[in-house]
Amino acid sequence: MSEKQYTYAVARIRAKENALLNDAFMEQLIGSKSEDEALALLSEKGWKGRDEGRKQSPQDILSYEEEKTFDTVLSMVDDPHAFDVFLLKRDYHNLKAAVKLTVSSNQVSGIFVDGGTIPPEKIEEAVKEQDFSSLPDTMARAGKEATDELLHSRDGQACDIIIDKAALTAIKQASKKNPNLLIQRYGELTVALADIKTAVRGAKTGKDMTFYSRALAECDTIDVKRLSEAATLGTEDIYDYLENTDYKDAVDSLRKSFFAFEKWCNDALMDSIRPELIHPFTIGPLAAYILARQSEISNVRIILTGKENDLPDSMIRERISKTYV
């Protein structure tokens, strides 16, 4: 797209940003007395789901909001694959589902998700026929390895590890190929923070180096070998290593809980995209809008889940990340 086209698209996105949920509204949602009351507040903001004529589940409403986000942004650009990097997680979710479905032979409905870069039925067919040639190389290798692993060991966790690492690798590769700095930062943060989570979980359950070599994906801001070595020694060694990285500010949250760390991760992502609020001539503000909406939807999901399970407002509030606006 030309600079003029981006300027027009960004102007349209700026108008959409006015409808993003701010901190004050998030606090209002948290203060609602029930899930139904929270849904009523969201309905007033236009969160009504695809079929306003019938009662819809919270998941239906949230899924439709995600779908609208990508439809809106993609309608503003010439390249239909401009934001594929944000959709790759869906593809690898579908790969995982296809592998487990094929190996178990159970007939389970509703396990695939739409909106990825590859139709779910294409992934399912590749796994079923054990012919991965129609899939991208990283996905094809992961699909074959995960299928072989599950057939031989029946170890579902090992299958997950293989595919999750491949997903991170694909995200990193796609983000590095993109000339936009925000998308590059997104890829790097996604991989690095996932590696940290895996290392801490592994340290708490006594995993060995073999586990980390299979689970951790390469990135630029984390030395995977050093992180793995630290993880085999314990969580305190991980924290000591992180103190000398870009993620030293995450250590306090890791010491508190995984919920606190999840919030730190989401806040770090919001901080990384906020500079796009002043960039009018690139794809960056469009990518930032997608990430802002994903974070917003995640916050709403946390609140609705909390209301459904009668969690204290204080506990819900601790898990909510910063808003973009």
mmCIF file of C-alpha atoms in Angstrom:
data_model
loop_
_atom_site.group_PDB
_atom_site.id
_atom_site.type_symbol
_atom_site.label_atom_id
_atom_site.label_comp_id
_atom_site.label_asym_id
_atom_site.label_seq_id
_atom_site.Cartn_x
_atom_site.Cartn_y
_atom_site.Cartn_z
ATOM 1 C CA MET A 1 0.000 0.000 0.000
ATOM 2 C CA SER A 2 1.066 3.565 -0.620
ATOM 3 C CA GLU A 3 1.653 6.107 2.149
ATOM 4 C CA LYS A 4 -1.557 7.848 1.073
ATOM 5 C CA GLN A 5 -3.551 4.616 1.424
ATOM 6 C CA TYR A 6 -2.100 3.970 4.883
ATOM 7 C CA THR A 7 -2.987 7.502 5.917
ATOM 8 C CA TYR A 8 -6.601 6.859 4.936
ATOM 9 C CA ALA A 9 -6.673 3.460 6.660
ATOM 10 C CA VAL A 10 -5.115 4.847 9.832
ATOM 11 C CA ALA A 11 -7.664 7.669 9.883
ATOM 12 C CA ARG A 12 -10.424 5.056 9.813
ATOM 13 C CA ILE A 13 -8.723 3.100 12.584
ATOM 14 C CA ARG A 14 -8.456 6.235 14.719
ATOM 15 C CA ALA A 15 -12.246 6.468 14.585
ATOM 16 C CA LYS A 16 -12.497 2.804 15.603
ATOM 17 C CA GLU A 17 -10.112 3.413 18.512
ATOM 18 C CA ASN A 18 -12.695 5.759 20.023
ATOM 19 C CA ALA A 19 -14.917 2.729 20.591
ATOM 20 C CA LEU A 20 -12.243 0.729 22.460
ATOM 21 C CA LEU A 21 -13.092 -0.010 26.080
ATOM 22 C CA ASN A 22 -11.156 2.181 28.491
ATOM 23 C CA ASP A 23 -10.061 1.632 32.096
ATOM 24 C CA ALA A 24 -13.169 3.323 33.484
ATOM 25 C CA PHE A 25 -15.475 0.959 31.597
ATOM 26 C CA MET A 26 -13.401 -2.070 32.592
ATOM 27 C CA GLU A 27 -13.828 -0.995 36.218
ATOM 28 C CA GLN A 28 -17.577 -0.676 35.637
ATOM 29 C CA LEU A 29 -17.633 -4.232 34.255
ATOM 30 C CA ILE A 30 -15.680 -5.528 37.239
ATOM 31 C CA GLY A 31 -18.164 -3.829 39.559
ATOM 32 C CA SER A 32 -21.191 -5.446 37.921
ATOM 33 C CA LYS A 33 -23.153 -7.780 40.195
ATOM 34 C CA SER A 34 -23.395 -10.717 37.784
ATOM 35 C CA GLU A 35 -22.379 -12.054 34.405
ATOM 36 C CA ASP A 36 -25.762 -11.024 32.971
ATOM 37 C CA GLU A 37 -25.301 -7.462 34.199
ATOM 38 C CA ALA A 38 -21.820 -7.358 32.659
ATOM 39 C CA LEU A 39 -23.211 -8.666 29.360
ATOM 40 C CA ALA A 40 -25.895 -5.979 29.429
ATOM 41 C CA LEU A 41 -23.227 -3.301 29.826
ATOM 42 C CA LEU A 42 -21.289 -4.779 26.906
ATOM 43 C CA SER A 43 -24.451 -4.867 24.798
ATOM 44 C CA GLU A 44 -24.786 -1.109 25.273
ATOM 45 C CA LYS A 45 -21.284 -0.820 23.760
ATOM 46 C CA GLY A 46 -22.336 -2.852 20.718
ATOM 47 C CA TRP A 47 -21.087 -6.254 21.899
ATOM 48 C CA LYS A 48 -24.189 -8.206 20.897
ATOM 49 C CA GLY A 49 -22.887 -11.143 18.905
ATOM 50 C CA ARG A 50 -23.726 -12.189 15.387
ATOM 51 C CA ASP A 51 -27.426 -12.942 15.939
ATOM 52 C CA GLU A 52 -29.000 -10.228 18.057
ATOM 53 C CA GLY A 53 -32.386 -11.939 17.816
ATOM 54 C CA ARG A 54 -31.470 -14.775 20.169
ATOM 55 C CA LYS A 55 -29.630 -15.201 23.451
ATOM 56 C CA GLN A 56 -25.983 -15.949 22.789
ATOM 57 C CA SER A 57 -23.286 -17.341 25.014
ATOM 58 C CA PRO A 58 -20.408 -15.131 26.167
ATOM 59 C CA GLN A 59 -18.096 -17.203 23.964
ATOM 60 C CA ASP A 60 -20.290 -16.536 20.906
ATOM 61 C CA ILE A 61 -20.135 -12.804 21.607
ATOM 62 C CA LEU A 62 -16.363 -12.766 22.149
ATOM 63 C CA SER A 63 -15.684 -14.894 19.068
ATOM 64 C CA TYR A 64 -17.748 -12.513 16.952
ATOM 65 C CA GLU A 65 -15.816 -9.527 18.309
ATOM 66 C CA GLU A 66 -12.555 -11.214 17.256
ATOM 67 C CA GLU A 67 -13.970 -11.950 13.817
ATOM 68 C CA LYS A 68 -15.154 -8.343 13.385
ATOM 69 C CA THR A 69 -11.711 -7.035 14.285
ATOM 70 C CA PHE A 70 -9.925 -8.882 11.496
ATOM 71 C CA ASP A 71 -12.696 -8.265 8.981
ATOM 72 C CA THR A 72 -12.508 -4.535 9.720
ATOM 73 C CA VAL A 73 -8.747 -4.218 9.404
ATOM 74 C CA LEU A 74 -8.370 -6.507 6.400
ATOM 75 C CA SER A 75 -10.981 -4.476 4.544
ATOM 76 C CA MET A 76 -8.576 -1.515 4.747
ATOM 77 C CA VAL A 77 -5.499 -3.136 3.184
ATOM 78 C CA ASP A 78 -4.651 -4.608 -0.201
ATOM 79 C CA ASP A 79 -2.786 -7.653 1.123
ATOM 80 C CA PRO A 80 -5.112 -10.311 2.605
ATOM 81 C CA HIS A 81 -2.101 -11.876 4.367
ATOM 82 C CA ALA A 82 -0.836 -8.660 5.950
ATOM 83 C CA PHE A 83 -1.733 -9.821 9.464
ATOM 84 C CA ASP A 84 -1.234 -13.579 9.174
ATOM 85 C CA VAL A 85 1.297 -13.464 12.018
ATOM 86 C CA PHE A 86 -1.587 -12.838 14.445
ATOM 87 C CA LEU A 87 -3.564 -15.821 13.128
ATOM 88 C CA LEU A 88 -0.914 -18.529 13.265
ATOM 89 C CA LYS A 89 -1.897 -19.625 16.782
ATOM 90 C CA ARG A 90 -5.260 -20.697 15.371
ATOM 91 C CA ASP A 91 -3.595 -22.804 12.684
ATOM 92 C CA TYR A 92 -1.469 -24.632 15.236
ATOM 93 C CA HIS A 93 -4.430 -25.101 17.557
ATOM 94 C CA ASN A 94 -6.148 -26.819 14.639
ATOM 95 C CA LEU A 95 -3.053 -28.917 13.926
ATOM 96 C CA LYS A 96 -3.016 -30.087 17.550
ATOM 97 C CA ALA A 97 -6.728 -30.885 17.404
ATOM 98 C CA ALA A 98 -6.343 -32.772 14.111
ATOM 99 C CA VAL A 99 -3.445 -34.893 15.378
ATOM 100 C CA LYS A 100 -5.255 -35.892 18.558
ATOM 101 C CA LEU A 101 -8.529 -36.507 16.730
ATOM 102 C CA THR A 102 -6.869 -38.707 14.103
ATOM 103 C CA VAL A 103 -4.833 -40.757 16.543
ATOM 104 C CA SER A 104 -7.670 -41.261 19.024
ATOM 105 C CA SER A 105 -10.342 -41.811 16.337
ATOM 106 C CA ASN A 106 -12.880 -40.141 18.622
ATOM 107 C CA GLN A 107 -15.605 -38.149 16.918
ATOM 108 C CA VAL A 108 -15.555 -34.805 18.705
ATOM 109 C CA SER A 109 -17.295 -31.712 17.341
ATOM 110 C CA GLY A 110 -16.367 -28.094 17.832
ATOM 111 C CA ILE A 111 -12.654 -28.597 18.420
ATOM 112 C CA PHE A 112 -11.486 -26.643 15.361
ATOM 113 C CA VAL A 113 -11.452 -22.862 15.159
ATOM 114 C CA ASP A 114 -12.020 -20.719 12.085
ATOM 115 C CA GLY A 115 -10.163 -17.575 11.108
ATOM 116 C CA GLY A 116 -6.646 -18.958 10.728
ATOM 117 C CA THR A 117 -4.468 -18.717 7.640
ATOM 118 C CA ILE A 118 -5.269 -22.283 6.558
ATOM 119 C CA PRO A 119 -8.761 -23.837 6.440
ATOM 120 C CA PRO A 120 -9.175 -26.320 9.337
ATOM 121 C CA GLU A 121 -10.393 -29.039 6.981
ATOM 122 C CA LYS A 122 -7.163 -28.786 4.980
ATOM 123 C CA ILE A 123 -5.100 -29.359 8.133
ATOM 124 C CA GLU A 124 -7.360 -32.211 9.228
ATOM 125 C CA GLU A 125 -7.105 -33.878 5.822
ATOM 126 C CA ALA A 126 -3.293 -33.623 5.818
ATOM 127 C CA VAL A 127 -3.079 -35.312 9.213
ATOM 128 C CA LYS A 128 -5.659 -37.957 8.374
ATOM 129 C CA GLU A 129 -3.881 -38.905 5.146
ATOM 130 C CA GLN A 130 -0.417 -38.516 6.711
ATOM 131 C CA ASP A 131 0.515 -36.344 3.751
ATOM 132 C CA PHE A 132 1.745 -32.992 5.048
ATOM 133 C CA SER A 133 3.081 -31.711 1.723
ATOM 134 C CA SER A 134 0.241 -29.204 1.357
ATOM 135 C CA LEU A 135 1.165 -27.477 4.653
ATOM 136 C CA PRO A 136 3.943 -24.941 5.334
ATOM 137 C CA ASP A 137 7.280 -26.587 6.176
ATOM 138 C CA THR A 138 7.320 -25.763 9.897
ATOM 139 C CA MET A 139 3.759 -26.989 10.326
ATOM 140 C CA ALA A 140 4.351 -30.087 8.217
ATOM 141 C CA ARG A 141 7.377 -31.155 10.266
ATOM 142 C CA ALA A 142 5.555 -30.548 13.533
ATOM 143 C CA GLY A 143 2.472 -32.408 12.359
ATOM 144 C CA LYS A 144 4.442 -35.494 11.370
ATOM 145 C CA GLU A 145 6.586 -35.472 14.507
ATOM 146 C CA ALA A 146 3.600 -34.960 16.816
ATOM 147 C CA THR A 147 1.597 -37.703 15.098
ATOM 148 C CA ASP A 148 4.501 -40.162 15.337
ATOM 149 C CA GLU A 149 5.019 -39.230 18.997
ATOM 150 C CA LEU A 150 1.376 -39.749 19.877
ATOM 151 C CA LEU A 151 1.149 -43.040 17.986
ATOM 152 C CA HIS A 152 4.224 -44.476 19.693
ATOM 153 C CA SER A 153 4.033 -43.049 23.205
ATOM 154 C CA ARG A 154 0.407 -41.925 23.617
ATOM 155 C CA ASP A 155 1.939 -38.920 25.389
ATOM 156 C CA GLY A 156 -0.429 -36.013 24.806
ATOM 157 C CA GLN A 157 1.849 -33.562 26.601
ATOM 158 C CA ALA A 158 4.753 -34.400 24.299
ATOM 159 C CA CYS A 159 2.461 -33.831 21.322
ATOM 160 C CA ASP A 160 1.494 -30.423 22.717
ATOM 161 C CA ILE A 161 5.133 -29.451 23.281
ATOM 162 C CA ILE A 162 6.111 -30.243 19.696
ATOM 163 C CA ILE A 163 3.257 -28.265 18.177
ATOM 164 C CA ASP A 164 3.474 -25.339 20.608
ATOM 165 C CA LYS A 165 7.173 -24.884 19.850
ATOM 166 C CA ALA A 166 6.469 -25.045 16.113
ATOM 167 C CA ALA A 167 3.783 -22.372 16.512
ATOM 168 C CA LEU A 168 6.255 -20.061 18.255
ATOM 169 C CA THR A 169 8.864 -20.728 15.582
ATOM 170 C CA ALA A 170 6.348 -19.896 12.844
ATOM 171 C CA ILE A 171 5.333 -16.664 14.600
ATOM 172 C CA LYS A 172 8.961 -15.625 14.988
ATOM 173 C CA GLN A 173 9.763 -16.414 11.353
ATOM 174 C CA ALA A 174 6.715 -14.532 10.076
ATOM 175 C CA SER A 175 7.400 -11.486 12.250
ATOM 176 C CA LYS A 176 11.061 -11.278 11.185
ATOM 177 C CA LYS A 177 10.033 -11.226 7.535
ATOM 178 C CA ASN A 178 7.707 -8.294 8.148
ATOM 179 C CA PRO A 179 9.307 -4.845 7.669
ATOM 180 C CA ASN A 180 7.130 -3.274 10.364
ATOM 181 C CA LEU A 181 8.897 -2.885 13.719
ATOM 182 C CA LEU A 182 5.754 -3.380 15.770
ATOM 183 C CA ILE A 183 5.066 -6.753 14.195
ATOM 184 C CA GLN A 184 8.702 -7.709 14.732
ATOM 185 C CA ARG A 185 8.396 -6.741 18.415
ATOM 186 C CA TYR A 186 5.190 -8.731 18.695
ATOM 187 C CA GLY A 187 6.895 -11.868 17.386
ATOM 188 C CA GLU A 188 9.887 -11.468 19.683
ATOM 189 C CA LEU A 189 7.795 -10.784 22.785
ATOM 190 C CA THR A 190 5.436 -13.667 22.044
ATOM 191 C CA VAL A 191 8.277 -16.190 21.826
ATOM 192 C CA ALA A 192 10.397 -14.864 24.676
ATOM 193 C CA LEU A 193 7.526 -14.646 27.154
ATOM 194 C CA ALA A 194 6.273 -18.116 26.204
ATOM 195 C CA ASP A 195 9.783 -19.491 26.784
ATOM 196 C CA ILE A 196 9.913 -17.876 30.227
ATOM 197 C CA LYS A 197 6.530 -19.357 31.183
ATOM 198 C CA THR A 198 7.602 -22.808 30.027
ATOM 199 C CA ALA A 199 10.917 -22.591 31.863
ATOM 200 C CA VAL A 200 9.287 -21.582 35.155
ATOM 201 C CA ARG A 201 6.628 -24.283 34.899
ATOM 202 C CA GLY A 202 9.307 -26.811 34.024
ATOM 203 C CA ALA A 203 11.497 -25.776 36.955
ATOM 204 C CA LYS A 204 8.592 -26.202 39.362
ATOM 205 C CA THR A 205 7.969 -29.739 38.103
ATOM 206 C CA GLY A 206 11.610 -30.836 37.839
ATOM 207 C CA LYS A 207 11.964 -31.088 34.052
ATOM 208 C CA ASP A 208 15.356 -31.956 32.536
ATOM 209 C CA MET A 209 17.383 -30.537 29.639
ATOM 210 C CA THR A 210 15.723 -32.878 27.151
ATOM 211 C CA PHE A 211 12.379 -31.290 27.928
ATOM 212 C CA TYR A 212 13.691 -27.757 27.433
ATOM 213 C CA SER A 213 15.433 -28.623 24.163
ATOM 214 C CA ARG A 214 12.076 -29.798 22.827
ATOM 215 C CA ALA A 215 9.954 -27.041 24.340
ATOM 216 C CA LEU A 216 11.822 -23.738 24.083
ATOM 217 C CA ALA A 217 11.845 -21.797 20.803
ATOM 218 C CA GLU A 218 14.746 -19.646 19.657
ATOM 219 C CA CYS A 219 14.440 -15.872 19.926
ATOM 220 C CA ASP A 220 16.752 -12.851 20.036
ATOM 221 C CA THR A 221 16.305 -11.488 23.555
ATOM 222 C CA ILE A 222 16.591 -14.780 25.453
ATOM 223 C CA ASP A 223 19.543 -17.184 25.394
ATOM 224 C CA VAL A 224 17.577 -20.442 25.298
ATOM 225 C CA LYS A 225 20.591 -22.538 26.365
ATOM 226 C CA ARG A 226 21.237 -20.391 29.437
ATOM 227 C CA LEU A 227 17.537 -20.259 30.300
ATOM 228 C CA SER A 228 17.361 -24.051 30.043
ATOM 229 C CA GLU A 229 20.399 -24.513 32.265
ATOM 230 C CA ALA A 230 18.935 -22.153 34.837
ATOM 231 C CA ALA A 231 15.589 -23.946 34.743
ATOM 232 C CA THR A 232 17.200 -27.303 35.558
ATOM 233 C CA LEU A 233 18.567 -25.724 38.740
ATOM 234 C CA GLY A 234 15.346 -24.068 39.923
ATOM 235 C CA THR A 235 13.156 -20.990 39.703
ATOM 236 C CA GLU A 236 15.581 -18.754 41.611
ATOM 237 C CA ASP A 237 18.248 -19.455 39.000
ATOM 238 C CA ILE A 238 15.775 -18.478 36.291
ATOM 239 C CA TYR A 239 15.104 -15.218 38.092
ATOM 240 C CA ASP A 240 18.843 -14.567 38.449
ATOM 241 C CA TYR A 241 19.287 -15.094 34.706
ATOM 242 C CA LEU A 242 16.342 -12.838 33.828
ATOM 243 C CA GLU A 243 17.767 -10.011 35.958
ATOM 244 C CA ASN A 244 20.380 -9.554 33.214
ATOM 245 C CA THR A 245 17.906 -9.535 30.315
ATOM 246 C CA ASP A 246 15.218 -7.263 28.884
ATOM 247 C CA TYR A 247 12.771 -9.077 31.171
ATOM 248 C CA LYS A 248 14.235 -8.173 34.556
ATOM 249 C CA ASP A 249 11.080 -6.214 35.403
ATOM 250 C CA ALA A 250 9.077 -9.434 35.091
ATOM 251 C CA VAL A 251 10.830 -11.139 38.004
ATOM 252 C CA ASP A 252 8.716 -9.564 40.748
ATOM 253 C CA SER A 253 5.507 -10.670 39.027
ATOM 254 C CA LEU A 254 6.886 -14.195 38.539
ATOM 255 C CA ARG A 255 7.619 -14.403 42.246
ATOM 256 C CA LYS A 256 3.997 -13.498 43.004
ATOM 257 C CA SER A 257 2.080 -15.849 40.698
ATOM 258 C CA PHE A 258 1.518 -16.905 37.123
ATOM 259 C CA PHE A 259 -1.556 -14.665 37.025
ATOM 260 C CA ALA A 260 0.641 -11.687 37.912
ATOM 261 C CA PHE A 261 3.129 -12.694 35.229
ATOM 262 C CA GLU A 262 0.372 -13.079 32.633
ATOM 263 C CA LYS A 263 -0.733 -9.542 33.453
ATOM 264 C CA TRP A 264 2.862 -8.311 33.180
ATOM 265 C CA CYS A 265 3.161 -9.953 29.752
ATOM 266 C CA ASN A 266 -0.035 -8.344 28.491
ATOM 267 C CA ASP A 267 0.981 -4.959 29.892
ATOM 268 C CA ALA A 268 4.399 -5.271 28.228
ATOM 269 C CA LEU A 269 2.694 -5.910 24.901
ATOM 270 C CA MET A 270 0.391 -2.907 25.362
ATOM 271 C CA ASP A 271 3.393 -0.712 26.225
ATOM 272 C CA SER A 272 5.185 -1.927 23.096
ATOM 273 C CA ILE A 273 2.340 -0.967 20.759
ATOM 274 C CA ARG A 274 1.304 2.362 22.342
ATOM 275 C CA PRO A 275 3.844 4.388 20.264
ATOM 276 C CA GLU A 276 1.765 3.477 17.198
ATOM 277 C CA LEU A 277 -0.847 5.960 18.385
ATOM 278 C CA ILE A 278 1.295 8.699 16.792
ATOM 279 C CA HIS A 279 2.359 6.923 13.581
ATOM 280 C CA PRO A 280 0.017 7.788 10.685
ATOM 281 C CA PHE A 281 1.875 6.474 7.631
ATOM 282 C CA THR A 282 2.534 2.758 8.190
ATOM 283 C CA ILE A 283 0.769 -0.530 8.819
ATOM 284 C CA GLY A 284 1.766 -0.229 12.487
ATOM 285 C CA PRO A 285 -1.421 1.447 13.814
ATOM 286 C CA LEU A 286 -3.539 -1.228 12.097
ATOM 287 C CA ALA A 287 -1.502 -4.001 13.718
ATOM 288 C CA ALA A 288 -1.672 -2.164 17.040
ATOM 289 C CA TYR A 289 -5.458 -1.988 16.772
ATOM 290 C CA ILE A 290 -5.647 -5.764 16.304
ATOM 291 C CA LEU A 291 -3.487 -6.358 19.372
ATOM 292 C CA ALA A 292 -5.439 -3.791 21.387
ATOM 293 C CA ARG A 293 -8.693 -5.514 20.500
ATOM 294 C CA GLN A 294 -7.272 -8.943 21.346
ATOM 295 C CA SER A 295 -6.172 -7.638 24.737
ATOM 296 C CA GLU A 296 -9.556 -5.991 25.274
ATOM 297 C CA ILE A 297 -11.404 -9.213 24.448
ATOM 298 C CA SER A 298 -9.088 -11.142 26.776
ATOM 299 C CA ASN A 299 -9.856 -8.693 29.594
ATOM 300 C CA VAL A 300 -13.588 -9.064 29.019
ATOM 301 C CA ARG A 301 -13.257 -12.855 28.999
ATOM 302 C CA ILE A 302 -11.452 -12.738 32.356
ATOM 303 C CA ILE A 303 -14.167 -10.517 33.840
ATOM 304 C CA LEU A 304 -17.044 -12.650 32.551
ATOM 305 C CA THR A 305 -15.377 -15.822 33.787
ATOM 306 C CA GLY A 306 -14.850 -14.196 37.160
ATOM 307 C CA LYS A 307 -18.507 -13.182 37.360
ATOM 308 C CA GLU A 308 -19.652 -16.652 36.336
ATOM 309 C CA ASN A 309 -17.565 -18.180 39.127
ATOM 310 C CA ASP A 310 -18.323 -15.512 41.762
ATOM 311 C CA LEU A 311 -14.691 -14.462 42.108
ATOM 312 C CA PRO A 312 -14.016 -11.397 44.276
ATOM 313 C CA ASP A 313 -13.656 -8.158 42.336
ATOM 314 C CA SER A 314 -10.155 -7.719 43.750
ATOM 315 C CA MET A 315 -9.049 -11.051 42.262
ATOM 316 C CA ILE A 316 -10.505 -10.170 38.859
ATOM 317 C CA ARG A 317 -8.893 -6.729 38.945
ATOM 318 C CA GLU A 318 -5.447 -8.239 39.563
ATOM 319 C CA ARG A 319 -5.688 -10.183 36.290
ATOM 320 C CA ILE A 320 -6.775 -7.332 34.028
ATOM 321 C CA SER A 321 -4.096 -5.826 31.792
ATOM 322 C CA LYS A 322 -3.670 -2.224 30.689
ATOM 323 C CA THR A 323 -5.972 -0.867 28.034
ATOM 324 C CA TYR A 324 -4.674 0.743 24.837
ATOM 325 C CA VAL A 325 -6.627 3.990 25.122
#
